[in-house]
CSV table of C-alpha atoms and ligand atoms in Angstrom, one decimal:
chain,number,residue,atom,x,y,z
A,277,MET,CA,-2.8,-25.8,16.2
A,278,ALA,CA,-2.4,-22.1,16.0
A,279,LEU,CA,-4.3,-18.9,16.2
A,280,LEU,CA,-4.4,-17.4,12.7
A,281,VAL,CA,-5.7,-14.1,11.4
A,282,GLN,CA,-6.5,-14.5,7.7
A,283,LYS,CA,-7.5,-11.7,5.5
A,284,PHE,CA,-9.3,-12.2,2.1
A,285,GLY,CA,-9.1,-9.2,-0.3
A,286,GLY,CA,-11.8,-8.0,-2.8
A,287,THR,CA,-11.0,-10.2,-5.7
A,288,SER,CA,-11.0,-13.2,-3.3
A,289,VAL,CA,-14.5,-12.5,-2.2
A,290,GLY,CA,-15.7,-10.9,-5.6
A,291,THR,CA,-18.5,-13.3,-6.3
A,292,THR,CA,-20.7,-15.6,-4.2
A,293,GLU,CA,-18.9,-18.5,-5.8
A,294,ARG,CA,-15.5,-17.1,-4.7
A,295,ILE,CA,-17.0,-16.5,-1.2
A,296,GLU,CA,-18.0,-20.2,-1.0
A,297,ALA,CA,-14.5,-21.2,-2.1
A,298,VAL,CA,-13.0,-19.1,0.7
A,299,ALA,CA,-15.5,-20.8,3.1
A,300,GLU,CA,-14.1,-24.1,2.0
A,301,ARG,CA,-10.7,-23.1,2.7
A,302,ILE,CA,-11.6,-21.8,6.1
A,303,CYS,CA,-13.5,-25.1,6.9
A,304,ARG,CA,-10.3,-27.0,6.0
A,305,PHE,CA,-8.2,-25.0,8.5
A,306,ARG,CA,-10.9,-25.5,11.1
A,307,ARG,CA,-10.7,-29.3,10.6
A,308,GLU,CA,-6.9,-29.0,11.2
A,309,GLY,CA,-7.7,-27.5,14.5
A,310,HIS,CA,-6.7,-23.9,14.1
A,311,ASP,CA,-8.4,-21.0,15.7
A,312,LEU,CA,-9.5,-18.5,13.1
A,313,VAL,CA,-10.2,-14.8,12.9
A,314,ILE,CA,-11.1,-13.9,9.4
A,315,VAL,CA,-11.0,-10.3,7.9
A,316,VAL,CA,-12.7,-9.6,4.6
A,317,SER,CA,-12.7,-6.7,2.2
A,318,ALA,CA,-15.9,-5.7,0.2
A,319,MET,CA,-16.5,-7.4,-3.0
A,320,SER,CA,-14.0,-6.2,-5.7
A,321,GLY,CA,-15.2,-3.0,-7.3
A,322,GLU,CA,-17.8,-2.3,-4.6
A,323,THR,CA,-15.9,0.4,-2.7
A,324,ASN,CA,-15.3,2.2,-6.1
A,325,ARG,CA,-18.9,1.8,-6.9
A,326,LEU,CA,-20.0,3.4,-3.6
A,327,ILE,CA,-17.5,6.3,-4.1
A,328,GLY,CA,-19.0,6.8,-7.6
A,329,LEU,CA,-22.6,7.0,-6.1
A,330,ALA,CA,-21.4,9.7,-3.7
A,331,ASN,CA,-19.6,11.7,-6.2
A,332,ALA,CA,-22.8,11.5,-8.5
A,333,ILE,CA,-24.4,13.6,-5.7
A,334,MET,CA,-21.7,16.0,-4.8
A,335,GLU,CA,-17.9,16.4,-5.5
A,336,GLU,CA,-16.8,16.8,-2.0
A,337,PRO,CA,-19.2,14.9,0.5
A,338,THR,CA,-18.4,15.2,4.1
A,339,PRO,CA,-15.7,12.6,5.1
A,340,ARG,CA,-18.0,11.4,7.9
A,341,GLU,CA,-20.9,10.5,5.5
A,342,MET,CA,-18.3,8.9,3.1
A,343,ASP,CA,-17.3,6.5,5.8
A,344,VAL,CA,-20.9,5.6,6.6
A,345,LEU,CA,-21.3,4.8,2.9
A,346,VAL,CA,-18.0,3.0,2.0
A,347,SER,CA,-18.0,0.9,5.2
A,348,THR,CA,-21.3,-0.8,4.0
A,349,GLY,CA,-19.2,-2.8,1.4
A,350,GLU,CA,-17.5,-5.0,4.0
A,351,GLN,CA,-20.8,-5.5,5.9
A,352,VAL,CA,-22.2,-7.3,3.0
A,353,THR,CA,-19.1,-9.7,2.7
A,354,ILE,CA,-19.1,-10.6,6.5
A,355,ALA,CA,-22.7,-11.7,6.4
A,356,LEU,CA,-22.3,-13.7,3.2
A,357,LEU,CA,-19.1,-15.4,4.3
A,358,CYS,CA,-20.8,-16.5,7.6
A,359,MET,CA,-23.7,-17.9,5.6
A,360,ALA,CA,-21.4,-19.9,3.4
A,361,LEU,CA,-19.7,-21.2,6.6
A,362,HIS,CA,-22.9,-22.1,8.3
A,363,LYS,CA,-24.0,-24.0,5.1
A,364,ARG,CA,-21.0,-26.1,5.6
A,365,GLY,CA,-21.7,-26.8,9.3
A,366,CYS,CA,-18.9,-24.5,10.6
A,367,ASP,CA,-20.0,-22.2,13.5
A,368,ALA,CA,-19.1,-18.6,12.7
A,369,ARG,CA,-20.2,-15.2,13.7
A,370,SER,CA,-19.8,-11.8,12.0
A,371,TYR,CA,-18.8,-8.5,13.5
A,372,THR,CA,-18.6,-5.0,11.9
A,373,GLY,CA,-15.6,-2.8,13.2
A,374,SER,CA,-17.9,-1.1,15.8
A,375,GLN,CA,-19.2,-4.5,17.2
A,376,VAL,CA,-15.6,-5.7,17.8
A,377,ARG,CA,-14.9,-2.3,19.0
A,378,ILE,CA,-12.0,-1.4,16.8
A,379,VAL,CA,-11.6,2.1,18.2
A,380,THR,CA,-9.9,4.7,15.9
A,381,ASP,CA,-9.3,8.4,16.0
A,382,SER,CA,-11.8,10.6,14.2
A,383,ALA,CA,-9.8,11.2,11.0
A,384,HIS,CA,-12.5,10.1,8.7
A,385,THR,CA,-11.4,8.2,5.6
A,386,LYS,CA,-7.9,7.9,7.0
A,387,ALA,CA,-8.5,6.9,10.6
A,388,ARG,CA,-5.9,5.2,12.8
A,389,ILE,CA,-6.5,2.4,15.2
A,390,LYS,CA,-6.1,3.3,18.8
A,391,GLN,CA,-7.4,0.2,20.6
A,392,ILE,CA,-9.1,-3.1,20.0
A,393,ASP,CA,-11.5,-4.9,22.4
A,394,GLU,CA,-10.6,-8.6,22.4
A,395,GLU,CA,-13.5,-9.8,24.6
A,396,ASN,CA,-16.1,-10.7,22.0
A,397,MET,CA,-13.6,-12.3,19.7
A,398,ARG,CA,-12.0,-14.4,22.5
A,399,ALA,CA,-15.5,-15.6,23.7
A,400,ASP,CA,-16.3,-16.9,20.2
A,401,LEU,CA,-12.8,-18.5,19.7
A,402,ASN,CA,-13.3,-20.3,23.1
A,403,ALA,CA,-16.8,-21.4,22.0
A,404,GLY,CA,-15.2,-22.9,18.9
A,405,ARG,CA,-16.5,-20.3,16.5
A,406,VAL,CA,-14.8,-18.7,13.5
A,407,VAL,CA,-14.8,-14.9,14.0
A,408,VAL,CA,-15.5,-12.9,10.8
A,409,VAL,CA,-14.6,-9.2,11.0
A,410,ALA,CA,-15.3,-6.5,8.4
A,411,GLY,CA,-12.0,-5.0,7.3
A,412,PHE,CA,-11.3,-1.3,6.7
A,413,GLN,CA,-13.6,0.1,9.4
A,414,GLY,CA,-13.7,1.1,13.0
A,415,ILE,CA,-15.5,3.5,15.3
A,416,ASP,CA,-14.2,6.7,17.0
A,417,GLU,CA,-14.9,7.8,20.6
A,418,ARG,CA,-18.0,9.5,19.6
A,419,GLY,CA,-19.5,6.4,18.0
A,420,SER,CA,-19.1,7.6,14.5
A,421,ILE,CA,-18.0,5.0,11.8
A,422,THR,CA,-14.6,5.5,10.5
A,423,THR,CA,-12.5,3.9,7.7
A,424,LEU,CA,-8.7,3.4,7.4
A,425,GLY,CA,-7.8,4.5,3.9
A,426,ARG,CA,-8.0,2.5,0.7
A,427,GLY,CA,-6.6,-1.0,1.2
A,428,GLY,CA,-7.2,-0.7,4.8
A,429,SER,CA,-8.4,-4.2,5.5
A,430,ASP,CA,-4.8,-5.3,5.5
A,431,THR,CA,-4.3,-3.0,8.5
A,432,THR,CA,-7.4,-4.4,10.2
A,433,ALA,CA,-6.0,-7.8,9.8
A,434,VAL,CA,-2.5,-6.9,11.2
A,435,ALA,CA,-4.0,-4.9,14.2
A,436,LEU,CA,-6.3,-7.8,15.1
A,437,ALA,CA,-3.3,-10.3,14.9
A,438,ALA,CA,-1.2,-7.9,17.2
A,439,ALA,CA,-4.1,-7.6,19.6
A,440,LEU,CA,-4.7,-11.3,19.8
A,441,LYS,CA,-1.1,-12.2,19.7
A,442,ALA,CA,-1.9,-14.5,16.8
A,443,ASP,CA,0.8,-16.9,15.6
A,444,GLU,CA,0.6,-15.5,12.0
A,445,CYS,CA,-1.3,-12.9,10.0
A,446,GLN,CA,-2.0,-14.2,6.5
A,447,ILE,CA,-3.0,-11.8,3.7
A,448,TYR,CA,-4.8,-14.0,0.9
A,449,THR,CA,-4.9,-12.1,-2.3
A,450,ASP,CA,-4.9,-12.7,-6.1
A,451,VAL,CA,-1.3,-13.2,-6.4
A,452,ASP,CA,0.7,-15.9,-4.6
A,453,GLY,CA,3.0,-13.6,-2.8
A,454,VAL,CA,5.2,-10.5,-3.0
A,455,TYR,CA,6.9,-10.3,-6.4
A,456,THR,CA,10.1,-8.6,-7.4
A,457,THR,CA,7.9,-6.1,-9.2
A,458,ASP,CA,4.2,-6.0,-10.2
A,459,PRO,CA,3.6,-9.3,-12.0
A,460,ARG,CA,0.8,-7.5,-14.1
A,461,VAL,CA,3.5,-5.3,-15.6
A,462,VAL,CA,6.6,-7.6,-15.9
A,463,GLU,CA,6.0,-11.1,-17.0
A,464,LYS,CA,9.4,-12.2,-15.6
A,465,ALA,CA,8.6,-10.9,-12.2
A,466,ARG,CA,9.3,-13.6,-9.5
A,467,ARG,CA,7.8,-14.4,-6.1
A,468,LEU,CA,10.0,-13.7,-3.2
A,469,ASP,CA,10.1,-16.3,-0.4
A,470,ARG,CA,11.1,-13.5,2.1
A,471,ILE,CA,11.3,-9.8,2.1
A,472,THR,CA,12.2,-7.6,5.1
A,473,PHE,CA,9.7,-5.2,6.8
A,474,GLU,CA,11.9,-2.4,5.9
A,475,GLU,CA,11.9,-3.3,2.2
A,476,MET,CA,8.2,-4.0,2.1
A,477,ILE,CA,7.5,-0.6,3.7
A,478,GLU,CA,9.6,1.1,1.0
A,479,MET,CA,8.0,-1.1,-1.9
A,480,ALA,CA,4.5,-0.3,-0.6
A,481,SER,CA,5.1,3.4,-0.1
A,482,LEU,CA,6.7,3.7,-3.4
A,483,GLY,CA,3.8,2.3,-5.2
A,484,SER,CA,3.6,-1.6,-4.9
A,485,LYS,CA,0.1,-1.7,-3.3
A,486,VAL,CA,0.0,-5.4,-2.7
A,487,LEU,CA,-0.1,-4.4,1.1
A,488,GLN,CA,-1.3,-1.2,2.7
A,489,ILE,CA,1.8,0.7,3.9
A,490,ARG,CA,0.3,1.0,7.3
A,491,SER,CA,-0.2,-2.6,7.7
A,492,VAL,CA,3.5,-3.4,7.1
A,493,GLU,CA,4.4,-0.5,9.6
A,494,PHE,CA,2.1,-1.9,12.1
A,495,ALA,CA,3.3,-5.5,11.7
A,496,GLY,CA,7.0,-4.3,12.0
A,497,LYS,CA,6.3,-2.3,15.1
A,498,TYR,CA,4.4,-5.1,16.9
A,499,ASN,CA,6.5,-7.9,15.5
A,500,VAL,CA,3.5,-9.6,13.8
A,501,PRO,CA,4.6,-12.5,11.5
A,502,LEU,CA,3.0,-11.5,8.2
A,503,ARG,CA,2.6,-13.6,5.1
A,504,VAL,CA,1.1,-12.9,1.6
A,505,LEU,CA,-0.4,-15.8,-0.2
A,506,SER,CA,-2.9,-16.8,-3.0
A,507,SER,CA,-6.5,-17.4,-2.2
A,508,PHE,CA,-6.8,-19.3,-5.5
A,509,GLY,CA,-3.8,-21.7,-5.1
A,510,GLU,CA,-1.5,-23.4,-2.6
A,511,GLY,CA,2.0,-22.5,-1.7
A,512,GLU,CA,4.1,-20.9,1.0
A,513,GLY,CA,3.7,-17.3,-0.3
A,514,THR,CA,6.0,-14.5,0.9
A,515,LEU,CA,7.0,-14.1,4.5
A,516,ILE,CA,7.7,-10.5,5.7
A,517,THR,CA,10.6,-10.8,8.2
A,518,LEU,CA,13.1,-8.9,10.2
A,519,GLU,CA,16.5,-8.6,8.5
A,520,ASP,CA,18.3,-11.9,8.6
A,521,ASP,CA,22.0,-11.4,9.4
A,522,THR,CA,22.6,-15.0,8.8
A,523,ILE,CA,21.9,-14.6,5.0
A,524,MET,CA,25.4,-13.6,3.8
A,525,GLU,CA,24.7,-12.8,0.2
A,526,GLN,CA,21.8,-10.3,0.3
A,527,PRO,CA,20.6,-9.4,-3.3
A,528,VAL,CA,21.6,-5.8,-4.1
A,529,VAL,CA,18.0,-5.0,-5.1
A,530,SER,CA,15.0,-7.0,-3.9
A,531,GLY,CA,12.3,-5.3,-5.8
A,532,ILE,CA,11.2,-2.6,-8.1
A,533,ALA,CA,8.3,-0.3,-7.3
A,534,PHE,CA,6.5,2.3,-9.5
A,535,ASN,CA,4.0,5.0,-9.1
A,536,ARG,CA,1.9,6.2,-12.0
A,537,ASP,CA,0.4,9.1,-10.0
A,538,GLU,CA,3.3,11.5,-9.9
A,539,ALA,CA,3.1,15.0,-11.4
A,540,LYS,CA,6.0,17.5,-11.7
A,541,LEU,CA,6.0,21.3,-11.1
A,542,THR,CA,8.8,23.7,-11.7
A,543,ILE,CA,9.1,27.3,-10.6
A,544,SER,CA,12.0,29.0,-12.3
A,545,GLY,CA,14.0,32.2,-11.7
A,546,VAL,CA,13.1,32.6,-8.0
A,547,PRO,CA,15.5,34.7,-5.8
A,548,ASP,CA,18.1,32.3,-4.3
A,549,THR,CA,17.8,33.6,-0.8
A,550,PRO,CA,17.1,32.0,2.6
A,551,GLY,CA,13.5,31.0,3.3
A,552,VAL,CA,12.6,30.7,-0.5
A,553,ALA,CA,11.9,26.9,-0.2
A,554,LEU,CA,9.5,27.7,2.7
A,555,ARG,CA,7.8,30.6,0.8
A,556,ILE,CA,7.2,28.2,-2.1
A,557,LEU,CA,6.2,25.1,-0.3
A,558,LYS,CA,4.2,26.5,2.7
A,559,PRO,CA,1.3,27.6,0.6
A,560,VAL,CA,1.3,24.2,-1.1
A,561,SER,CA,1.0,22.4,2.1
A,562,ASP,CA,-1.5,24.9,3.5
A,563,ALA,CA,-3.7,23.9,0.5
A,564,ASN,CA,-3.4,20.3,1.9
A,565,ILE,CA,-1.3,19.1,-1.0
A,566,GLU,CA,1.4,16.6,-0.2
A,567,VAL,CA,4.7,17.0,-1.8
A,568,ASP,CA,6.8,14.0,-2.6
A,569,MET,CA,10.2,14.6,-4.3
A,570,ILE,CA,11.9,18.0,-4.1
A,571,VAL,CA,14.9,19.3,-6.0
A,572,GLN,CA,16.4,22.9,-5.9
A,573,ASN,CA,19.0,23.7,-8.5
A,574,VAL,CA,22.3,25.3,-7.8
A,575,GLY,CA,21.7,29.0,-8.1
A,576,ALA,CA,23.2,31.3,-10.7
A,577,ASP,CA,23.0,35.1,-10.8
A,578,GLY,CA,21.3,35.1,-7.5
A,579,HIS,CA,18.3,33.1,-9.0
A,580,THR,CA,17.5,29.4,-8.8
A,581,ASP,CA,14.9,26.8,-10.0
A,582,PHE,CA,12.8,24.7,-7.7
A,583,THR,CA,11.1,21.5,-8.9
A,584,PHE,CA,8.8,19.1,-6.9
A,585,THR,CA,6.2,16.3,-7.5
A,586,VAL,CA,2.7,15.9,-6.2
A,587,HIS,CA,-0.2,13.4,-6.7
A,588,ARG,CA,-1.6,13.8,-10.2
A,589,ASN,CA,-5.1,14.5,-8.7
A,590,ASP,CA,-3.5,17.6,-7.1
A,591,PHE,CA,-1.6,18.8,-10.1
A,592,LYS,CA,-4.1,21.4,-11.2
A,593,ARG,CA,-4.6,22.9,-7.6
A,594,ALA,CA,-0.8,22.9,-7.0
A,595,ARG,CA,-0.2,24.7,-10.3
A,596,GLU,CA,-2.8,27.4,-9.3
A,597,VAL,CA,-1.0,27.9,-5.8
A,598,LEU,CA,2.3,28.0,-7.6
A,599,ASP,CA,1.1,30.7,-10.0
A,600,GLY,CA,0.2,32.9,-7.0
A,601,VAL,CA,3.6,32.2,-5.3
A,602,ALA,CA,5.4,33.0,-8.6
A,603,ARG,CA,3.7,36.4,-8.8
A,604,GLU,CA,4.6,37.2,-5.2
A,605,LEU,CA,8.2,36.1,-5.6
A,606,GLY,CA,8.6,37.7,-9.0
A,607,ALA,CA,9.6,34.3,-10.5
A,608,ARG,CA,10.2,33.9,-14.2
A,609,GLU,CA,7.8,31.1,-15.0
A,610,VAL,CA,5.9,28.1,-13.7
A,611,THR,CA,5.9,24.8,-15.7
A,612,GLY,CA,4.3,21.5,-15.1
A,613,ASP,CA,4.0,18.0,-16.4
A,614,ASN,CA,1.5,15.4,-15.3
A,615,LYS,CA,2.7,12.8,-17.6
A,616,THR,CA,5.5,11.6,-15.3
A,617,VAL,CA,6.0,8.4,-13.2
A,618,LYS,CA,8.4,7.4,-10.5
A,619,VAL,CA,10.4,4.2,-10.7
A,620,SER,CA,12.3,2.9,-7.6
A,621,ILE,CA,14.8,0.1,-6.8
A,622,VAL,CA,14.6,-1.2,-3.3
A,623,GLY,CA,17.0,-3.5,-1.3
A,624,VAL,CA,18.7,-3.7,2.0
A,625,GLY,CA,21.6,-5.1,0.0
A,626,MET,CA,22.3,-1.6,-1.2
A,627,ARG,CA,23.9,-0.7,2.2
A,628,SER,CA,26.8,-2.9,1.5
A,629,HIS,CA,27.2,-2.5,-2.3
A,630,ALA,CA,28.8,0.5,-4.1
A,631,GLY,CA,27.9,1.5,-7.6
A,632,VAL,CA,24.1,0.7,-7.4
A,633,ALA,CA,23.1,4.1,-8.7
A,634,THR,CA,25.5,3.8,-11.6
A,635,ARG,CA,24.2,0.5,-12.5
A,636,MET,CA,20.6,2.0,-12.5
A,637,PHE,CA,21.5,5.0,-14.4
A,638,GLU,CA,23.4,2.9,-17.0
A,639,ALA,CA,20.3,0.6,-17.6
A,640,LEU,CA,18.1,3.6,-18.1
A,641,SER,CA,20.6,5.3,-20.4
A,642,ASN,CA,21.0,2.2,-22.6
A,643,GLU,CA,17.3,2.4,-23.2
A,644,GLY,CA,17.4,6.0,-24.1
A,645,ILE,CA,15.3,6.9,-21.0
A,646,ASN,CA,15.8,10.5,-19.8
A,647,ILE,CA,15.9,10.9,-15.9
A,648,GLN,CA,14.2,14.0,-14.7
A,649,MET,CA,14.7,13.8,-10.9
A,650,ILE,CA,16.5,11.5,-8.6
A,651,SER,CA,16.1,10.9,-4.9
A,652,THR,CA,17.9,8.4,-2.8
A,653,SER,CA,17.8,6.9,0.8
A,654,GLU,CA,19.8,4.1,2.4
A,655,ILE,CA,17.8,1.3,0.9
A,656,LYS,CA,16.2,2.9,-2.2
A,657,ILE,CA,16.8,4.9,-5.4
A,658,SER,CA,14.0,6.7,-7.2
A,659,VAL,CA,13.9,8.4,-10.4
A,660,VAL,CA,11.1,10.4,-12.2
A,661,ILE,CA,10.8,9.7,-15.9
A,662,ASP,CA,8.3,10.3,-18.6
A,663,GLU,CA,5.3,7.9,-18.3
A,664,LYS,CA,5.7,6.4,-21.7
A,665,TYR,CA,9.0,4.8,-20.7
A,666,LEU,CA,7.4,3.1,-17.4
A,667,GLU,CA,7.2,-0.5,-18.6
A,668,LEU,CA,10.5,-0.3,-20.5
A,669,ALA,CA,12.3,1.2,-17.5
A,670,VAL,CA,11.0,-1.4,-15.0
A,671,ARG,CA,11.8,-4.3,-17.3
A,672,ALA,CA,15.3,-2.9,-18.0
A,673,LEU,CA,16.0,-2.6,-14.3
A,674,HIS,CA,14.6,-6.0,-13.5
A,675,THR,CA,17.2,-7.4,-15.9
A,676,ALA,CA,20.0,-5.1,-14.8
A,677,PHE,CA,19.7,-6.1,-11.2
A,678,ASP,CA,19.5,-10.0,-12.1
A,679,LEU,CA,15.9,-10.3,-10.9
A,680,ASP,CA,14.8,-12.2,-14.0
A,681,LYS,CA,16.8,-15.2,-12.9
A,682,PRO,CA,15.6,-17.7,-10.3
A,683,GLU,CA,16.7,-16.7,-6.8
A,684,ALA,CA,19.4,-19.4,-6.5
A,685,GLU,CA,21.2,-18.1,-9.5
A,686,ALA,CA,20.8,-14.3,-9.0
B,991,ADP,P1,-6.6,-7.4,-2.5
B,991,ADP,O1,-7.9,-7.0,-3.2
B,991,ADP,O2,-6.5,-8.8,-2.2
B,991,ADP,O3,-6.4,-6.5,-1.3
B,991,ADP,P2,-4.7,-5.8,-4.1
B,991,ADP,O4,-5.2,-5.5,-5.5
B,991,ADP,O5,-4.7,-4.7,-3.1
B,991,ADP,O6,-5.4,-7.1,-3.6
B,991,ADP,O7,-3.2,-6.3,-4.2
B,991,ADP,C1,-2.9,-7.3,-5.0
B,991,ADP,C2,-2.2,-6.8,-6.4
B,991,ADP,O8,-1.1,-6.0,-6.1
B,991,ADP,C3,-1.8,-7.8,-7.4
B,991,ADP,O9,-2.9,-8.2,-8.2
B,991,ADP,C4,-0.6,-7.1,-8.1
B,991,ADP,O10,-1.1,-6.6,-9.4
B,991,ADP,C5,-0.4,-5.9,-7.3
B,991,ADP,N1,1.0,-5.8,-7.0
B,991,ADP,C6,1.8,-4.6,-7.2
B,991,ADP,N2,3.1,-4.8,-6.9
B,991,ADP,C7,3.2,-6.1,-6.5
B,991,ADP,C8,4.2,-6.9,-6.1
B,991,ADP,N3,5.5,-6.4,-6.0
B,991,ADP,N4,4.0,-8.1,-5.7
B,991,ADP,C9,2.9,-8.8,-5.9
B,991,ADP,N5,1.7,-7.9,-6.3
B,991,ADP,C10,2.0,-6.7,-6.6
B,992,LIG,N1,-12.6,-2.1,0.5
B,992,LIG,C1,-11.6,-1.2,0.8
B,992,LIG,C2,-10.9,-0.8,-0.5
B,992,LIG,O1,-11.3,-1.1,-1.6
B,992,LIG,C3,-10.6,-1.7,1.7
B,992,LIG,C4,-9.8,-2.9,1.3
B,992,LIG,O2,-10.2,-3.6,0.3
B,992,LIG,O3,-8.8,-3.2,1.9
B,992,LIG,O4,-10.0,0.1,-0.4
B,993,MG,MG1,-5.4,-4.7,-1.1
């Protein structure tokens, strides 16, 4: 008998039939004697639908009202799931984020959890009830509804598991675990039995949105055992773990992540003087635009080029800002390309292997794929390439790093 926090994502509660199937599964766990706190997302497509309604009225609604609106999606599913549980004779009670008292800061649409009251949940668990909590939402000190960013129900689940010291936090979704790469893109992608927190954080932040990044960071920080599994089938799923020193032969690369939202901007012929990076990038960050990769070329004749990437949604604005900077600095020109993507290989095994980058570049070169930018860290290498090569690049790398084979052979 264990205390489990189980989260069911949008697809898993996408119809009333699926909500009933989730209820069946929960009843089974109850019969086995487990204490359960359930976190649910909105029905799939609902959060996007609500955002669409807001945008039909105005382009930039206030973040506070946006949160009041989008948090309603999860309120629907907690009630429906409790009804489906009651119908099966399973005692359950629903809570919105504010009713639990999941207290966050006031950064609407991307709030961070500060504190969780356990009292209501403990009382229900002690009374033998299943606790059903709306994911993605909280309340700030002033009593305003907040949300945790897209995919935030994962973070709600991990935070509740940490607060309650649950035995495991289980993320039920529409795939049966974390794969070597997105199985929707590469048919040969394989489920991993285990992946380290560090690798999962890189995978998530480099584009594998199977888990919200913050949920993995949170689980790593508070040592919450975290597992990804299927809501539709059975199986052990993928356990996210601390690095295991006992595994002698780590694969060099554990997974391949990609991000289709990358756009590239170059400002050429800027004076190669101290402070130039600041003069280029400060106006960009002042405009609230996040910069991802940055490359400055070696200068020649006292001038240099500077290239960086931003989210595609920010491309137009970033270009306008950069045009202003170019005029001020007397730069030669500004060019941009919003048809680029970032592909990354991730693995703690890279620490102890040489020649990983060469192998990556060779695989891409064999396919005639031009690398536009490169960035590396201890456990990842990312490249920016033309979007038309995305699938080809991911497949080629998947093969080059032996990920097509079953784990035992790799
Ligand atoms: P949920 O609605 O349950 O939160 P998400 O859509 O957020 O589900 O996450 C599951 C999806 O993540 C999968 O359907 C899959 O296409 C995608 N995904 C991307 N990268 C990976 C990966 N490496 N392993 C598994 N799934 C991945
Ligand atoms: N419903 C929210 C979203 O679509 C939160 C979540 O599903 O985790 O982003
Ligand atoms: Mg999700």
